[in-house]
Amino acid sequence: MLAAMPPTPTTPPEPGEAPIRDRGDACPGALRLHAAADGLLARLRLPAGRLTRRQLLLLADAAQDLGDGSVSVTSRGNAELRGLRDGCGARLAALLADGGLLPSPTHERVRNVVASPAAGLDGLGHADVQLWARALDAALCAEPRAAALSGRFLFVLDDGRGDVAGLGGDVTLIAAPGGETLLTVGSAAFRLSGGTGAEGAPAAVSAALACALAFLNAAEAAGTGAWRPRELPPGNLPDWGGALTRAGITAEPVPLLPSFPATFPAAFPATPPPPPGPVGERAVHVLAPLGRLTAGQLRALGEGADEVRLTPWRGAVVVGPGAGRLPALAAHGLVTDPADPRTGVTACTGTPGCAKSLADVRADAALAPGGPLPVHYSGCERRCGHPHGARAEVTALGPDTYLLDGVPVPRTALAEAVAAARTTPMES
């Protein structure tokens, strides 16, 4: 286990050239901890954000006993434990393994799978991609070579409603009517027929794994240390179609253009995140204030729940309780009403938790006025954890000055400026 990770050096590319990575990515994991200003940090990959009630309670106990008492929800629906004490790594690993949250120690950082959180719950969409996510996770963990993927490589599974298709996946699957699937990878797109692929997995899942392995082969041949397909040099792009054929997948190349048919929304901007509230008849969607859930809130989410799905919008879809649970969850400080001014407000860790931050952005984000446009507060120009899609950007220049969408604003005038920015339409 690494208690601290050095920065990952990168040789700056010339304009138009792919970057050259001189070292593998240092993205934290459950076993590879990161030393932050507020203690050690562990990032748990949760395919499709899914947690059983037992796992949710385990995370609450781990946060309370080993960390700062809370869990951060990331923009990929994963979970971070912060403020971990030195020497707690072995105990944390044992807890996670006991709860089924560490199915493969060699693959734990590459289980980056986002799926439509409401799939199978509300009658929308064309396939239950939550089931695809479980099959893909199993396939990844069973493939030794997949352990070489970067901790940043992302699989996105959209059930056809378009809620996660625009989240920047390296391999994106979008369910379509008639059992078909659109696969996008790099700048290529393919129409997949239904059926099964290798070892009985859905064809879409087999196709996703085949493309990931094709990327690894291309990255190895390029020798540039690419983490994601977009970083491959133009002369080293994989033969995606050939990789699919060799995997026994029937795939038809299709153009990926802004005028793509409406049944395949990958080329369109991401749809707005769903508002907090009921999801179908047996689930609810709530948001974590500024993306953090206290141990008490985690336990409240688990009361009576069949399962909980953390979302890329830093919230949770709670399956089982239905709309009647919303008042109780609101009483625990969770965001349950679309009119709540905390809806759409996100922030990085800021000071004092992050040594690179220039301001306590979470304190200022907690005062953000409401508005229809999301807003993200960043403590420095890295803008860690920023959401996808249209948003207002608040970036600290120092403890008393911010940039708001590129315009300097003193902290004393920030709330008024953010109020105006959140009501102004802007491009994503």
Short mmCIF file of N, CA, C and O in Angstrom, two decimals, residues 271-353:
data_model
loop_
_atom_site.label_atom_id
_atom_site.label_comp_id
_atom_site.label_asym_id
_atom_site.label_seq_id
_atom_site.Cartn_x
_atom_site.Cartn_y
_atom_site.Cartn_z
N THR A 271 -28.07 15.53 -20.76
CA THR A 271 -29.32 16.06 -20.25
C THR A 271 -29.11 16.53 -18.81
O THR A 271 -28.21 16.07 -18.12
N PRO A 272 -29.92 17.47 -18.34
CA PRO A 272 -29.74 17.95 -16.96
C PRO A 272 -29.90 16.81 -15.96
O PRO A 272 -30.65 15.87 -16.20
N PRO A 273 -29.20 16.88 -14.84
CA PRO A 273 -29.37 15.85 -13.82
C PRO A 273 -30.82 15.81 -13.35
O PRO A 273 -31.51 16.83 -13.33
N PRO A 274 -31.31 14.65 -13.00
CA PRO A 274 -32.70 14.58 -12.51
C PRO A 274 -32.83 15.33 -11.20
O PRO A 274 -31.92 15.35 -10.38
N PRO A 275 -33.96 15.97 -10.97
CA PRO A 275 -34.14 16.70 -9.71
C PRO A 275 -34.33 15.73 -8.56
O PRO A 275 -34.71 14.58 -8.75
N PRO A 276 -34.05 16.18 -7.34
CA PRO A 276 -34.37 15.32 -6.20
C PRO A 276 -35.87 15.11 -6.09
O PRO A 276 -36.66 15.96 -6.45
N GLY A 277 -36.24 13.92 -5.62
CA GLY A 277 -37.64 13.58 -5.49
C GLY A 277 -37.88 12.13 -5.81
O GLY A 277 -36.95 11.33 -5.89
N PRO A 278 -39.14 11.75 -6.03
CA PRO A 278 -39.46 10.35 -6.31
C PRO A 278 -38.86 9.88 -7.63
O PRO A 278 -38.73 10.64 -8.59
N VAL A 279 -38.50 8.59 -7.68
CA VAL A 279 -38.06 7.92 -8.89
C VAL A 279 -38.94 6.69 -9.05
O VAL A 279 -38.77 5.69 -8.34
N GLY A 280 -39.91 6.78 -9.96
CA GLY A 280 -40.88 5.69 -10.07
C GLY A 280 -41.67 5.57 -8.77
O GLY A 280 -41.86 6.54 -8.04
N GLU A 281 -42.13 4.36 -8.49
CA GLU A 281 -42.97 4.14 -7.33
C GLU A 281 -42.20 3.63 -6.12
O GLU A 281 -42.73 3.65 -5.01
N ARG A 282 -40.98 3.18 -6.30
CA ARG A 282 -40.30 2.54 -5.18
C ARG A 282 -38.89 3.05 -4.93
O ARG A 282 -38.05 2.34 -4.37
N ALA A 283 -38.60 4.27 -5.34
CA ALA A 283 -37.27 4.83 -5.11
C ALA A 283 -37.36 6.34 -5.01
O ALA A 283 -38.34 6.96 -5.43
N VAL A 284 -36.33 6.93 -4.42
CA VAL A 284 -36.23 8.39 -4.33
C VAL A 284 -34.81 8.79 -4.68
O VAL A 284 -33.85 8.03 -4.50
N HIS A 285 -34.67 10.03 -5.17
CA HIS A 285 -33.36 10.60 -5.47
C HIS A 285 -33.13 11.77 -4.53
O HIS A 285 -33.96 12.67 -4.43
N VAL A 286 -32.01 11.74 -3.82
CA VAL A 286 -31.65 12.83 -2.92
C VAL A 286 -30.23 13.26 -3.24
O VAL A 286 -29.45 12.51 -3.83
N LEU A 287 -29.88 14.50 -2.87
CA LEU A 287 -28.54 15.02 -3.09
C LEU A 287 -27.82 15.17 -1.76
O LEU A 287 -28.44 15.48 -0.73
N ALA A 288 -26.51 14.95 -1.80
CA ALA A 288 -25.68 15.16 -0.62
C ALA A 288 -25.22 16.61 -0.61
O ALA A 288 -24.67 17.09 -1.60
N PRO A 289 -25.45 17.36 0.45
CA PRO A 289 -25.01 18.76 0.49
C PRO A 289 -23.51 18.87 0.19
O PRO A 289 -22.68 18.28 0.88
N LEU A 290 -23.19 19.62 -0.86
CA LEU A 290 -21.81 19.80 -1.32
C LEU A 290 -21.10 18.46 -1.52
O LEU A 290 -19.88 18.38 -1.41
N GLY A 291 -21.87 17.42 -1.83
CA GLY A 291 -21.27 16.14 -2.18
C GLY A 291 -20.78 15.31 -1.02
O GLY A 291 -20.08 14.31 -1.24
N ARG A 292 -21.11 15.68 0.21
CA ARG A 292 -20.64 14.92 1.37
C ARG A 292 -21.80 14.35 2.17
O ARG A 292 -22.79 15.03 2.42
N LEU A 293 -21.62 13.09 2.59
CA LEU A 293 -22.60 12.40 3.42
C LEU A 293 -21.96 12.07 4.76
O LEU A 293 -20.90 11.43 4.81
N THR A 294 -22.57 12.51 5.83
CA THR A 294 -22.07 12.16 7.15
C THR A 294 -22.39 10.70 7.44
O THR A 294 -23.24 10.08 6.78
N ALA A 295 -21.73 10.15 8.46
CA ALA A 295 -22.02 8.77 8.84
C ALA A 295 -23.50 8.63 9.20
O ALA A 295 -24.15 7.63 8.85
N GLY A 296 -24.06 9.62 9.87
CA GLY A 296 -25.48 9.58 10.21
C GLY A 296 -26.38 9.59 8.98
O GLY A 296 -27.39 8.89 8.93
N GLN A 297 -26.02 10.38 7.98
CA GLN A 297 -26.82 10.43 6.75
C GLN A 297 -26.71 9.11 5.98
O GLN A 297 -27.69 8.65 5.40
N LEU A 298 -25.53 8.50 5.98
CA LEU A 298 -25.39 7.20 5.33
C LEU A 298 -26.30 6.18 5.99
O LEU A 298 -26.97 5.39 5.30
N ARG A 299 -26.35 6.19 7.30
CA ARG A 299 -27.22 5.23 7.99
C ARG A 299 -28.69 5.53 7.71
O ARG A 299 -29.50 4.61 7.57
N ALA A 300 -29.04 6.81 7.60
CA ALA A 300 -30.43 7.17 7.30
C ALA A 300 -30.81 6.69 5.90
O ALA A 300 -31.93 6.22 5.68
N LEU A 301 -29.89 6.80 4.94
CA LEU A 301 -30.17 6.31 3.59
C LEU A 301 -30.45 4.81 3.59
O LEU A 301 -31.26 4.32 2.80
N GLY A 302 -29.77 4.10 4.46
CA GLY A 302 -29.91 2.65 4.47
C GLY A 302 -31.16 2.13 5.16
O GLY A 302 -31.51 0.95 4.99
N GLU A 303 -31.85 2.96 5.92
CA GLU A 303 -33.01 2.49 6.66
C GLU A 303 -34.11 2.03 5.71
O GLU A 303 -34.68 2.81 4.96
N GLY A 304 -34.41 0.75 5.74
CA GLY A 304 -35.46 0.19 4.91
C GLY A 304 -35.14 0.07 3.44
O GLY A 304 -36.01 -0.30 2.65
N ALA A 305 -33.91 0.39 3.03
CA ALA A 305 -33.56 0.38 1.61
C ALA A 305 -33.16 -1.01 1.14
O ALA A 305 -32.52 -1.77 1.88
N ASP A 306 -33.52 -1.34 -0.10
CA ASP A 306 -33.02 -2.57 -0.72
C ASP A 306 -31.58 -2.37 -1.18
O ASP A 306 -30.74 -3.25 -1.04
N GLU A 307 -31.31 -1.21 -1.74
CA GLU A 307 -29.95 -0.83 -2.15
C GLU A 307 -29.93 0.67 -2.35
O GLU A 307 -30.97 1.33 -2.43
N VAL A 308 -28.72 1.21 -2.41
CA VAL A 308 -28.51 2.64 -2.66
C VAL A 308 -27.53 2.78 -3.80
O VAL A 308 -26.52 2.06 -3.86
N ARG A 309 -27.82 3.69 -4.73
CA ARG A 309 -26.95 3.93 -5.88
C ARG A 309 -26.43 5.36 -5.82
O ARG A 309 -27.18 6.31 -6.03
N LEU A 310 -25.15 5.51 -5.52
CA LEU A 310 -24.55 6.84 -5.55
C LEU A 310 -24.50 7.32 -7.00
O LEU A 310 -24.29 6.53 -7.92
N THR A 311 -24.69 8.61 -7.21
CA THR A 311 -24.85 9.13 -8.57
C THR A 311 -23.71 10.08 -8.95
O THR A 311 -23.04 10.64 -8.07
N PRO A 312 -23.51 10.30 -10.25
CA PRO A 312 -22.51 11.28 -10.70
C PRO A 312 -22.87 12.71 -10.32
O PRO A 312 -22.05 13.61 -10.48
N TRP A 313 -24.09 12.93 -9.82
CA TRP A 313 -24.53 14.27 -9.43
C TRP A 313 -24.38 14.46 -7.93
O TRP A 313 -25.02 15.30 -7.33
N ARG A 314 -23.57 13.61 -7.34
CA ARG A 314 -23.24 13.67 -5.91
C ARG A 314 -24.48 13.53 -5.05
O ARG A 314 -24.73 14.31 -4.14
N GLY A 315 -25.24 12.52 -5.40
CA GLY A 315 -26.42 12.20 -4.62
C GLY A 315 -26.57 10.71 -4.53
O GLY A 315 -25.61 9.94 -4.69
N ALA A 316 -27.79 10.28 -4.28
CA ALA A 316 -28.07 8.85 -4.14
C ALA A 316 -29.50 8.57 -4.56
O ALA A 316 -30.41 9.33 -4.24
N VAL A 317 -29.66 7.48 -5.29
CA VAL A 317 -30.99 6.92 -5.56
C VAL A 317 -31.19 5.79 -4.55
O VAL A 317 -30.42 4.83 -4.52
N VAL A 318 -32.20 5.95 -3.71
CA VAL A 318 -32.47 4.98 -2.65
C VAL A 318 -33.61 4.09 -3.13
O VAL A 318 -34.72 4.57 -3.37
N VAL A 319 -33.33 2.81 -3.30
CA VAL A 319 -34.31 1.87 -3.84
C VAL A 319 -35.00 1.16 -2.69
O VAL A 319 -34.35 0.57 -1.82
N GLY A 320 -36.31 1.21 -2.69
CA GLY A 320 -37.06 0.47 -1.69
C GLY A 320 -38.05 1.29 -0.89
O GLY A 320 -39.20 0.90 -0.75
N PRO A 321 -37.65 2.47 -0.36
CA PRO A 321 -38.57 3.15 0.55
C PRO A 321 -39.71 3.90 -0.12
O PRO A 321 -40.77 4.08 0.46
N GLY A 322 -39.54 4.39 -1.34
CA GLY A 322 -40.57 5.19 -1.99
C GLY A 322 -40.63 6.61 -1.46
O GLY A 322 -39.90 7.00 -0.55
N ALA A 323 -41.53 7.39 -2.03
CA ALA A 323 -41.59 8.83 -1.74
C ALA A 323 -41.89 9.13 -0.27
O ALA A 323 -41.56 10.21 0.22
N GLY A 324 -42.50 8.20 0.43
CA GLY A 324 -42.81 8.43 1.83
C GLY A 324 -41.60 8.64 2.71
O GLY A 324 -41.72 9.14 3.83
N ARG A 325 -40.42 8.27 2.21
CA ARG A 325 -39.20 8.43 3.00
C ARG A 325 -38.58 9.81 2.86
O ARG A 325 -37.67 10.16 3.60
N LEU A 326 -39.05 10.62 1.93
CA LEU A 326 -38.42 11.91 1.68
C LEU A 326 -38.42 12.82 2.91
O LEU A 326 -37.39 13.44 3.22
N PRO A 327 -39.52 12.97 3.66
CA PRO A 327 -39.47 13.85 4.84
C PRO A 327 -38.41 13.41 5.86
O PRO A 327 -37.72 14.24 6.44
N ALA A 328 -38.29 12.11 6.09
CA ALA A 328 -37.30 11.63 7.05
C ALA A 328 -35.89 11.93 6.58
O ALA A 328 -35.01 12.31 7.36
N LEU A 329 -35.63 11.77 5.27
CA LEU A 329 -34.30 12.05 4.73
C LEU A 329 -34.00 13.54 4.77
O LEU A 329 -32.87 13.95 5.03
N ALA A 330 -35.02 14.36 4.53
CA ALA A 330 -34.83 15.81 4.64
C ALA A 330 -34.48 16.19 6.07
O ALA A 330 -33.67 17.10 6.31
N ALA A 331 -35.06 15.52 7.04
CA ALA A 331 -34.78 15.81 8.43
C ALA A 331 -33.33 15.51 8.79
O ALA A 331 -32.80 16.07 9.77
N HIS A 332 -32.69 14.66 8.00
CA HIS A 332 -31.27 14.36 8.22
C HIS A 332 -30.35 15.30 7.43
O HIS A 332 -29.14 15.07 7.37
N GLY A 333 -30.92 16.32 6.82
CA GLY A 333 -30.12 17.32 6.13
C GLY A 333 -29.84 17.04 4.68
O GLY A 333 -29.08 17.77 4.04
N LEU A 334 -30.46 16.01 4.12
CA LEU A 334 -30.28 15.70 2.70
C LEU A 334 -31.18 16.59 1.84
O LEU A 334 -32.23 17.06 2.30
N VAL A 335 -30.78 16.81 0.62
CA VAL A 335 -31.54 17.67 -0.30
C VAL A 335 -32.59 16.82 -0.99
O VAL A 335 -32.26 15.90 -1.76
N THR A 336 -33.86 17.10 -0.71
CA THR A 336 -34.96 16.30 -1.25
C THR A 336 -35.91 17.11 -2.13
O THR A 336 -36.82 16.54 -2.72
N ASP A 337 -35.71 18.42 -2.20
CA ASP A 337 -36.64 19.32 -2.91
C ASP A 337 -35.87 20.06 -3.99
O ASP A 337 -34.84 20.68 -3.72
N PRO A 338 -36.35 20.03 -5.25
CA PRO A 338 -35.66 20.76 -6.32
C PRO A 338 -35.52 22.25 -6.03
O PRO A 338 -34.60 22.90 -6.56
N ALA A 339 -36.40 22.81 -5.21
CA ALA A 339 -36.33 24.25 -4.91
C ALA A 339 -35.28 24.58 -3.85
O ALA A 339 -35.01 25.76 -3.60
N ASP A 340 -34.70 23.59 -3.23
CA ASP A 340 -33.65 23.82 -2.23
C ASP A 340 -32.48 24.52 -2.90
O ASP A 340 -31.98 24.06 -3.93
N PRO A 341 -32.01 25.65 -2.38
CA PRO A 341 -30.90 26.37 -3.04
C PRO A 341 -29.61 25.56 -3.12
O PRO A 341 -28.72 25.88 -3.92
N ARG A 342 -29.49 24.49 -2.35
CA ARG A 342 -28.29 23.65 -2.41
C ARG A 342 -28.27 22.76 -3.64
O ARG A 342 -27.23 22.18 -3.98
N THR A 343 -29.40 22.64 -4.34
CA THR A 343 -29.46 21.83 -5.54
C THR A 343 -28.53 22.40 -6.61
O THR A 343 -28.59 23.58 -6.93
N GLY A 344 -27.67 21.56 -7.15
CA GLY A 344 -26.77 21.98 -8.22
C GLY A 344 -25.51 22.68 -7.75
O GLY A 344 -24.74 23.16 -8.58
N VAL A 345 -25.26 22.75 -6.45
CA VAL A 345 -24.06 23.41 -5.93
C VAL A 345 -23.04 22.35 -5.55
O VAL A 345 -23.33 21.46 -4.73
N THR A 346 -21.85 22.41 -6.14
CA THR A 346 -20.78 21.48 -5.82
C THR A 346 -19.50 22.25 -5.54
O THR A 346 -19.36 23.42 -5.92
N ALA A 347 -18.57 21.59 -4.88
CA ALA A 347 -17.32 22.25 -4.53
C ALA A 347 -16.23 21.21 -4.35
O ALA A 347 -16.51 20.05 -3.98
N CYS A 348 -14.99 21.60 -4.59
CA CYS A 348 -13.86 20.73 -4.28
C CYS A 348 -13.64 20.75 -2.77
O CYS A 348 -14.39 21.36 -2.02
N THR A 349 -12.57 20.11 -2.32
CA THR A 349 -12.31 20.04 -0.88
C THR A 349 -11.94 21.39 -0.30
O THR A 349 -12.38 21.75 0.80
N GLY A 350 -11.14 22.18 -1.02
CA GLY A 350 -10.73 23.49 -0.52
C GLY A 350 -9.84 23.39 0.71
O GLY A 350 -9.43 22.30 1.12
N THR A 351 -9.54 24.55 1.29
CA THR A 351 -8.78 24.55 2.53
C THR A 351 -9.74 24.24 3.69
O THR A 351 -10.93 24.54 3.59
N PRO A 352 -9.26 23.63 4.75
CA PRO A 352 -7.87 23.23 5.01
C PRO A 352 -7.54 21.83 4.52
O PRO A 352 -6.42 21.36 4.73
N GLY A 353 -8.49 21.14 3.88
CA GLY A 353 -8.24 19.75 3.50
C GLY A 353 -7.25 19.56 2.39
O GLY A 353 -6.58 18.53 2.31
#
